[in-house]
PDB file of C-alpha atoms in Angstrom:
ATOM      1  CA  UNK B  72      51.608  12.950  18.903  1.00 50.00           C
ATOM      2  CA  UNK B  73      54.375  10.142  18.100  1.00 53.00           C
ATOM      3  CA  UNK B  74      57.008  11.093  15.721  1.00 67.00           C
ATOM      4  CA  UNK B  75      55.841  13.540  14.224  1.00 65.00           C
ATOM      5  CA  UNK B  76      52.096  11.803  13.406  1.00 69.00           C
ATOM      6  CA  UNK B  77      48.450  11.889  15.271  1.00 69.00           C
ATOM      7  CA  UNK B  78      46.291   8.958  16.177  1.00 73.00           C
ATOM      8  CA  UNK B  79      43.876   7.837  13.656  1.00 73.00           C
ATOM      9  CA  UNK B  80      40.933   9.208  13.719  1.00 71.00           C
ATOM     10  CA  UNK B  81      37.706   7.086  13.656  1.00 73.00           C
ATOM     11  CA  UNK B  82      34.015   7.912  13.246  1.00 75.00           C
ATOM     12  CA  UNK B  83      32.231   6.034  15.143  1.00 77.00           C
ATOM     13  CA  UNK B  84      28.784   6.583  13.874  1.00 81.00           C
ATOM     14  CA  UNK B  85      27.398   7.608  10.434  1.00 79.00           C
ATOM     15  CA  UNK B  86      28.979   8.847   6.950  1.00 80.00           C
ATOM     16  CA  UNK B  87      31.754  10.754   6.487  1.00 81.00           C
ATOM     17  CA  UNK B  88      30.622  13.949   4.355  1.00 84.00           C
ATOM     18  CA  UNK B  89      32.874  16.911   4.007  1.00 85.00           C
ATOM     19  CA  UNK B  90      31.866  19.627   6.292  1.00 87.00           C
ATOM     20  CA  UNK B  91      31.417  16.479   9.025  1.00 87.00           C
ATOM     21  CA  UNK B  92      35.320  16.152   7.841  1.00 86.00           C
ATOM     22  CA  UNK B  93      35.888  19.509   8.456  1.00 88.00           C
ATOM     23  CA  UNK B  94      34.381  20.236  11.671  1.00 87.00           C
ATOM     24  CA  UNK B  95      35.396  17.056  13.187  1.00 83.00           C
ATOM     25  CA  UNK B  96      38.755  16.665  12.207  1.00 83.00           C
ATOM     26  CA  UNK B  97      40.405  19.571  10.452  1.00 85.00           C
ATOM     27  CA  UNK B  98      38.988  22.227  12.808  1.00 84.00           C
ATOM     28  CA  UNK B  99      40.213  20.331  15.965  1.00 82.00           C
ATOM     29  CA  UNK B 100      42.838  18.608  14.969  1.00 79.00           C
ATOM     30  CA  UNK B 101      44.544  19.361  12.015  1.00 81.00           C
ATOM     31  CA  UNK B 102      44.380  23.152  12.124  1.00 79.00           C
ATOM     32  CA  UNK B 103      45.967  23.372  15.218  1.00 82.00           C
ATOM     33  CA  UNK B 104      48.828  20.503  14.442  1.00 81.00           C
ATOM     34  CA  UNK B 105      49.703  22.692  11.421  1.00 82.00           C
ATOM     35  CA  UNK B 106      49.860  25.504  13.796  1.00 80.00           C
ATOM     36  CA  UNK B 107      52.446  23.732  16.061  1.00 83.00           C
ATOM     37  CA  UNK B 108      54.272  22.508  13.374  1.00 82.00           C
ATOM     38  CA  UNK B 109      54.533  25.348  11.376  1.00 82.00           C
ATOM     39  CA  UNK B 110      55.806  25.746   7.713  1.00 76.00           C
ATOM     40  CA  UNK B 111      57.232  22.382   7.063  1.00 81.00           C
ATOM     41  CA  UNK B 112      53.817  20.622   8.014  1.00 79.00           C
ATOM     42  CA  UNK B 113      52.572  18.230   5.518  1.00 81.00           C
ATOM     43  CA  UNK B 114      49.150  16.986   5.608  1.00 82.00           C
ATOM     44  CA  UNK B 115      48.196  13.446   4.015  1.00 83.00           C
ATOM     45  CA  UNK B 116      45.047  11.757   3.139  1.00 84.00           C
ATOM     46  CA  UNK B 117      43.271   9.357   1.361  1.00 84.00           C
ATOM     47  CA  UNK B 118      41.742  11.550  -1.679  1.00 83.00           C
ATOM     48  CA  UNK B 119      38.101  10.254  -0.403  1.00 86.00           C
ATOM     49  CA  UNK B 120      35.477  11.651  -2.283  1.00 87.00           C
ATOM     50  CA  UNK B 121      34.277  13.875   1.102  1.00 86.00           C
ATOM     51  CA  UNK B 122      38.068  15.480   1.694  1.00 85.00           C
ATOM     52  CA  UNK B 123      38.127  16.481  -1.921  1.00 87.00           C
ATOM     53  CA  UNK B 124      34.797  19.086  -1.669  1.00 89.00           C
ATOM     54  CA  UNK B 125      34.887  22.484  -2.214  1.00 91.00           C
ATOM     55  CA  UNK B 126      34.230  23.537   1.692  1.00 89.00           C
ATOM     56  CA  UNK B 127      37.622  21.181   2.286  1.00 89.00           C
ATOM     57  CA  UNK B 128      39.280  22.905  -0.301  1.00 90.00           C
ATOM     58  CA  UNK B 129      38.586  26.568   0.638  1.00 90.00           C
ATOM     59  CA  UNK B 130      39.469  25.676   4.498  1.00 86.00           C
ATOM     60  CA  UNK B 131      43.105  23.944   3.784  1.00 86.00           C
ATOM     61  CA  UNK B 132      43.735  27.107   1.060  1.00 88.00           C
ATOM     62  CA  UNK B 133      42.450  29.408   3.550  1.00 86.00           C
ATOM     63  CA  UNK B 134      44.713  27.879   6.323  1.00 81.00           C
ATOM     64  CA  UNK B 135      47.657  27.664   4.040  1.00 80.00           C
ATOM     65  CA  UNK B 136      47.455  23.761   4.067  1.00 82.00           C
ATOM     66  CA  UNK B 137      48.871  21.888   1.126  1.00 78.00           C
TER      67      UNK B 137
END
């Protein structure tokens, strides 16, 4: 972590889909930087069409992720 921000993370085979998303990088990553950072954690991304399914959705509510 540098400021504040993770490395980019890069696929280096196949399509991005959403639970691929999930289980690749909100599970291992994300989850667990919101759970360092706590409440003022803000998560960004690009609005691609596979972060914006419903299994994305339900895990970011579910983990209190805006």
């Amino acid at each position: 972590m540098l400021n504040g921000r993770t490395e980019l993370h890069i696929f280096d085979r196949g399509s991005v889909i959403g639970d691929r998303y999930c289980e690749e990088v909100l599970f291992p990553h994300v989850r667990l930087f919101r759970g360092a950072i706590g409440p003022d954690f803000i998560f960004m991304d690009d609005n691609a069409r596979s972060h914006r399914i419903l299994a994305v959705e339900k895990l970011l509510e579910s983990e209190d992720i805006t």
